[in-house]
Amino acid sequence: MKIPDGDVEMTDAPCNNNDTVCPEDGAQEENVESISDESSFYGDDDLRAELERRVADYDPSTYWQTAHLSLPAITAAYRRNYETSISRPKPLFNQFEGHPSGRQLSESIPEFLARLAPSTITSATGPWIWVANPYCAARPLQQDLAGIMEDGTRILDECSAAMAEKEAALEGRPQSVLARQLTAERKRATDRILAAAQTRGVTSGKWMLFPSPREVDAVWRTVADATASGQLGSAAKVATKSAAEEEADSQGRAESGRPQLVCVYTTDFADVADIQRVLRKLDQLGLVRKRGPWGVGGGIYYKC
């Protein structure tokens, strides 16, 4: 079919050119019949019969009377459990409750600091002032302190005996050889004590700060507030004024400048991640210094 130049006129003329392929008569009817009700698209005769039987036997009233009615009950049960879990606060725990040198749960931090300021409290009240993290899950009262003391004493006695044997056996040998043997024996004893401590539940460690008497109140205020709000470890303590400082104050002499130790406890000396977390928080609070007010010895140290 030739298309002349210019405007193209479209017609509804039937396709009768030999060069054009037209569908054979009845092809459209065959395509429609290919997805008719008789097609296997709906399954074979057995499947269709089974589905029709299920439809005929299905009683929707049974669903609405049983399964549907259980949905509100299930939803209500889940809601009650959820509301109970969020509305029931965990009980606070204070291992120093009732102790005169410890912060009480009924005390605010300002009240606690006003009652027990480390710059004014003397050793007559006790060697330490304490504050607990009331949100900590650890329970230090469950520690077997007597047991670890017994284990530690036995391990140290065995270590001393082993070292004496090595000194006798290596008499006359170079000191470097003896030193390596003794160091290895000390390392074995240390590992045994740490393992025994974990078995006895005595796993706490502590970061140690050394503020001067002039800044101890400010440092302790920061530590006490962060501990009581659950930001640091399980507990913290600060040393009270020593007998020498009390005597100097009574005689009107200048303070000695000796630092007052502050300890921030962690629950497990083997939990390196938690120990580092507490250290990072102390650093954020401005309490970590490469050189403290007492020189190199006034920095921060960890002990377990």
XYZ file of C-alpha atoms in Angstrom:
304
model
C 0.000 0.000 0.000
C 1.555 3.256 -1.156
C 1.458 6.314 1.140
C 1.397 9.493 -0.915
C 3.363 12.565 -0.019
C 1.611 15.096 2.171
C -1.264 14.436 4.452
C -1.924 10.882 5.438
C -5.526 9.793 5.413
C -6.337 6.901 7.667
C -9.142 4.629 6.521
C -10.960 1.704 7.962
C -10.326 -0.361 4.878
C -9.902 -4.044 5.570
C -6.468 -5.523 5.366
C -6.370 -7.264 2.017
C -2.871 -6.526 0.736
C -0.842 -9.612 0.054
C 2.167 -8.049 1.825
C 0.251 -7.612 5.093
C -0.266 -10.461 7.505
C -3.801 -10.574 8.902
C -5.075 -12.911 11.560
C -6.993 -15.819 10.246
C -10.670 -15.916 10.778
C -11.548 -17.273 14.226
C -8.100 -16.650 15.777
C -9.460 -14.101 18.232
C -12.175 -16.477 19.281
C -9.569 -19.175 19.954
C -7.503 -16.766 22.144
C -10.528 -15.907 24.241
C -11.471 -19.524 24.655
C -7.909 -20.291 25.890
C -8.768 -18.641 29.284
C -12.373 -19.726 29.431
C -14.029 -21.473 32.352
C -12.923 -24.764 30.851
C -9.215 -23.790 31.080
C -6.803 -25.563 33.455
C -5.890 -22.098 34.804
C -8.503 -22.782 37.499
C -7.137 -26.238 38.302
C -8.167 -29.670 37.188
C -11.583 -31.150 37.828
C -10.616 -32.691 41.196
C -9.161 -29.447 42.577
C -12.133 -27.408 41.455
C -14.495 -29.895 43.038
C -12.593 -29.736 46.352
C -12.615 -25.930 46.410
C -16.314 -25.808 45.623
C -16.981 -28.273 48.445
C -15.074 -26.080 50.912
C -17.035 -23.031 49.881
C -20.313 -24.894 50.292
C -19.358 -26.221 53.738
C -17.903 -22.957 55.101
C -19.989 -21.354 57.860
C -18.822 -17.770 58.587
C -20.938 -17.591 61.749
C -18.585 -20.076 63.447
C -15.600 -17.793 62.801
C -17.334 -14.734 64.220
C -18.378 -16.665 67.331
C -14.943 -18.182 68.094
C -11.770 -16.935 66.425
C -12.925 -13.381 65.899
C -14.002 -12.982 69.513
C -10.589 -14.182 70.731
C -8.719 -11.369 68.974
C -9.785 -8.636 71.416
C -8.865 -10.895 74.302
C -5.385 -11.520 72.865
C -4.904 -7.806 72.212
C -6.028 -6.926 75.732
C -3.628 -9.466 77.269
C -0.669 -8.089 75.337
C -1.663 -4.558 76.309
C -1.878 -5.480 80.004
C 1.576 -7.110 79.890
C 3.062 -4.100 78.133
C 1.527 -1.571 80.510
C 2.666 -3.632 83.494
C 6.243 -3.818 82.203
C 6.546 -0.058 81.670
C 4.589 1.099 84.690
C 6.319 -1.070 87.295
C 9.695 0.556 88.089
C 12.561 -1.638 89.178
C 13.208 -1.386 92.930
C 16.145 0.805 93.845
C 18.992 -0.774 95.786
C 21.265 1.075 98.185
C 23.873 -1.010 99.925
C 24.636 1.937 102.237
C 21.072 2.537 103.359
C 21.093 3.169 107.109
C 24.868 3.670 107.171
C 25.744 7.085 108.647
C 28.613 7.570 106.191
C 26.538 6.729 103.119
C 24.023 8.610 101.040
C 20.417 7.629 101.776
C 17.790 7.185 99.067
C 15.653 9.813 100.772
C 18.467 12.367 100.405
C 19.012 14.572 97.409
C 22.610 14.971 96.286
C 22.833 18.554 97.653
C 21.500 17.358 101.018
C 23.976 14.476 101.056
C 26.921 16.740 100.220
C 25.881 19.277 102.835
C 25.759 16.561 105.483
C 29.002 14.843 104.483
C 31.460 17.201 102.796
C 34.848 15.461 102.446
C 36.740 18.696 103.119
C 35.210 18.959 106.601
C 34.328 15.396 107.687
C 37.042 13.839 109.828
C 38.093 10.242 110.281
C 36.106 10.151 113.534
C 33.021 9.654 111.346
C 34.776 6.884 109.455
C 37.534 6.536 106.869
C 35.176 6.819 103.866
C 32.063 8.584 102.592
C 29.970 6.405 100.270
C 27.388 6.770 97.514
C 25.733 3.902 95.623
C 24.316 3.622 92.122
C 20.729 2.643 93.037
C 20.022 1.424 89.491
C 22.898 -1.067 89.377
C 21.840 -4.718 89.068
C 24.922 -5.972 90.913
C 24.493 -6.898 94.564
C 27.850 -6.547 96.394
C 26.330 -8.059 99.532
C 26.357 -11.415 97.710
C 30.154 -11.428 97.586
C 31.973 -14.160 99.508
C 34.652 -11.954 101.042
C 35.688 -14.512 103.657
C 36.084 -17.137 100.962
C 38.304 -15.029 98.715
C 40.460 -14.026 101.699
C 41.009 -17.689 102.490
C 41.716 -18.547 98.840
C 44.059 -15.598 98.403
C 46.061 -16.395 101.531
C 46.518 -20.011 100.429
C 47.577 -19.027 96.895
C 50.079 -16.458 98.195
C 51.571 -18.994 100.633
C 51.953 -21.500 97.792
C 53.502 -18.824 95.579
C 56.024 -17.874 98.281
C 57.002 -21.523 98.748
C 57.419 -22.048 94.996
C 59.561 -18.925 94.670
C 61.779 -20.036 97.554
C 62.294 -23.402 95.842
C 63.254 -21.694 92.569
C 65.722 -19.397 94.353
C 67.381 -22.417 95.952
C 67.429 -24.380 92.696
C 68.860 -21.465 90.707
C 71.503 -20.441 93.242
C 74.593 -19.276 91.432
C 72.772 -18.749 88.133
C 72.532 -15.296 86.529
C 70.031 -12.975 88.194
C 68.209 -12.504 84.904
C 67.330 -16.223 84.824
C 66.029 -16.132 88.388
C 64.063 -12.939 87.718
C 62.243 -14.525 84.756
C 61.318 -17.560 86.829
C 60.047 -15.477 89.742
C 58.040 -13.207 87.409
C 56.346 -16.220 85.840
C 55.489 -17.567 89.297
C 53.956 -14.225 90.336
C 51.920 -14.166 87.106
C 50.527 -17.638 87.832
C 49.581 -16.594 91.360
C 47.858 -13.446 90.063
C 45.821 -15.413 87.520
C 44.783 -17.913 90.203
C 43.652 -15.153 92.568
C 41.613 -13.448 89.842
C 39.959 -16.742 88.928
C 39.160 -17.411 92.592
C 37.699 -13.911 92.942
C 35.317 -14.528 90.049
C 34.276 -17.847 91.580
C 33.563 -16.114 94.916
C 31.665 -13.242 93.258
C 34.268 -10.674 94.327
C 34.678 -9.004 90.932
C 34.561 -5.268 91.613
C 37.370 -2.972 90.533
C 37.856 0.771 90.892
C 39.148 3.850 89.155
C 41.180 5.988 91.569
C 41.372 9.788 91.470
C 43.629 11.964 93.628
C 42.183 15.488 94.054
C 43.864 17.934 96.382
C 42.087 19.083 99.559
C 41.209 22.350 97.784
C 39.323 20.603 94.975
C 38.076 17.432 96.667
C 34.582 18.837 97.309
C 34.097 19.792 93.645
C 35.435 16.475 92.356
C 33.338 14.490 94.826
C 30.215 16.478 93.941
C 30.640 15.528 90.287
C 31.366 11.869 91.050
C 28.516 11.534 93.566
C 25.953 13.099 91.247
C 26.995 10.930 88.263
C 27.043 7.776 90.411
C 23.632 8.383 91.993
C 22.101 9.009 88.556
C 23.467 5.743 87.158
C 26.067 7.228 84.802
C 29.189 5.652 86.325
C 29.789 2.356 88.113
C 28.185 0.509 91.010
C 29.360 2.879 93.787
C 31.911 5.523 94.736
C 33.720 6.634 97.875
C 35.954 9.457 99.047
C 38.432 9.484 101.920
C 37.701 11.679 104.911
C 40.313 14.001 106.387
C 43.290 12.202 107.876
C 44.418 12.540 111.494
C 47.417 14.643 110.377
C 45.156 17.083 108.552
C 42.837 17.271 111.553
C 45.795 18.118 113.784
C 47.051 20.729 111.326
C 43.619 22.346 111.218
C 43.329 22.368 115.003
C 46.719 24.101 115.337
C 45.993 26.578 112.569
C 48.786 25.275 110.389
C 48.581 25.243 106.590
C 47.150 22.151 104.985
C 49.623 19.535 103.941
C 48.251 19.299 100.400
C 48.032 15.529 100.602
C 45.362 14.328 98.126
C 42.130 12.726 99.265
C 41.498 9.509 97.373
C 38.255 9.158 95.365
C 37.310 5.665 94.104
C 34.756 4.909 91.383
C 33.780 1.229 91.441
C 32.951 -1.009 88.482
C 31.078 -4.286 88.857
C 33.459 -6.655 87.050
C 37.207 -6.271 86.554
C 36.978 -8.682 83.593
C 34.423 -6.499 81.764
C 36.850 -4.325 79.817
C 34.082 -2.629 77.827
C 32.337 -1.417 80.989
C 35.623 -0.284 82.551
C 36.370 1.759 79.440
C 32.828 3.172 79.433
C 33.277 4.482 82.984
C 36.674 5.948 82.063
C 35.179 7.746 79.058
C 32.431 9.174 81.254
C 34.962 10.380 83.809
C 36.856 12.031 80.967
C 33.649 13.718 79.732
C 33.131 15.033 83.258
C 36.593 16.610 83.176
C 38.091 14.339 85.831
C 40.809 12.584 83.812
C 44.190 14.279 83.584
C 47.499 13.086 82.259
C 49.150 14.899 85.162
C 47.000 15.482 88.194
C 47.357 18.063 90.973
C 49.766 15.697 92.722
C 52.133 15.468 89.746
C 52.416 12.213 87.818
C 51.017 10.366 90.817
C 47.886 12.504 90.704
C 46.547 10.966 87.514
C 43.976 8.178 87.307
C 44.581 4.477 87.890
C 42.540 1.256 87.833
C 42.841 -1.366 90.544
C 41.106 -4.690 91.156
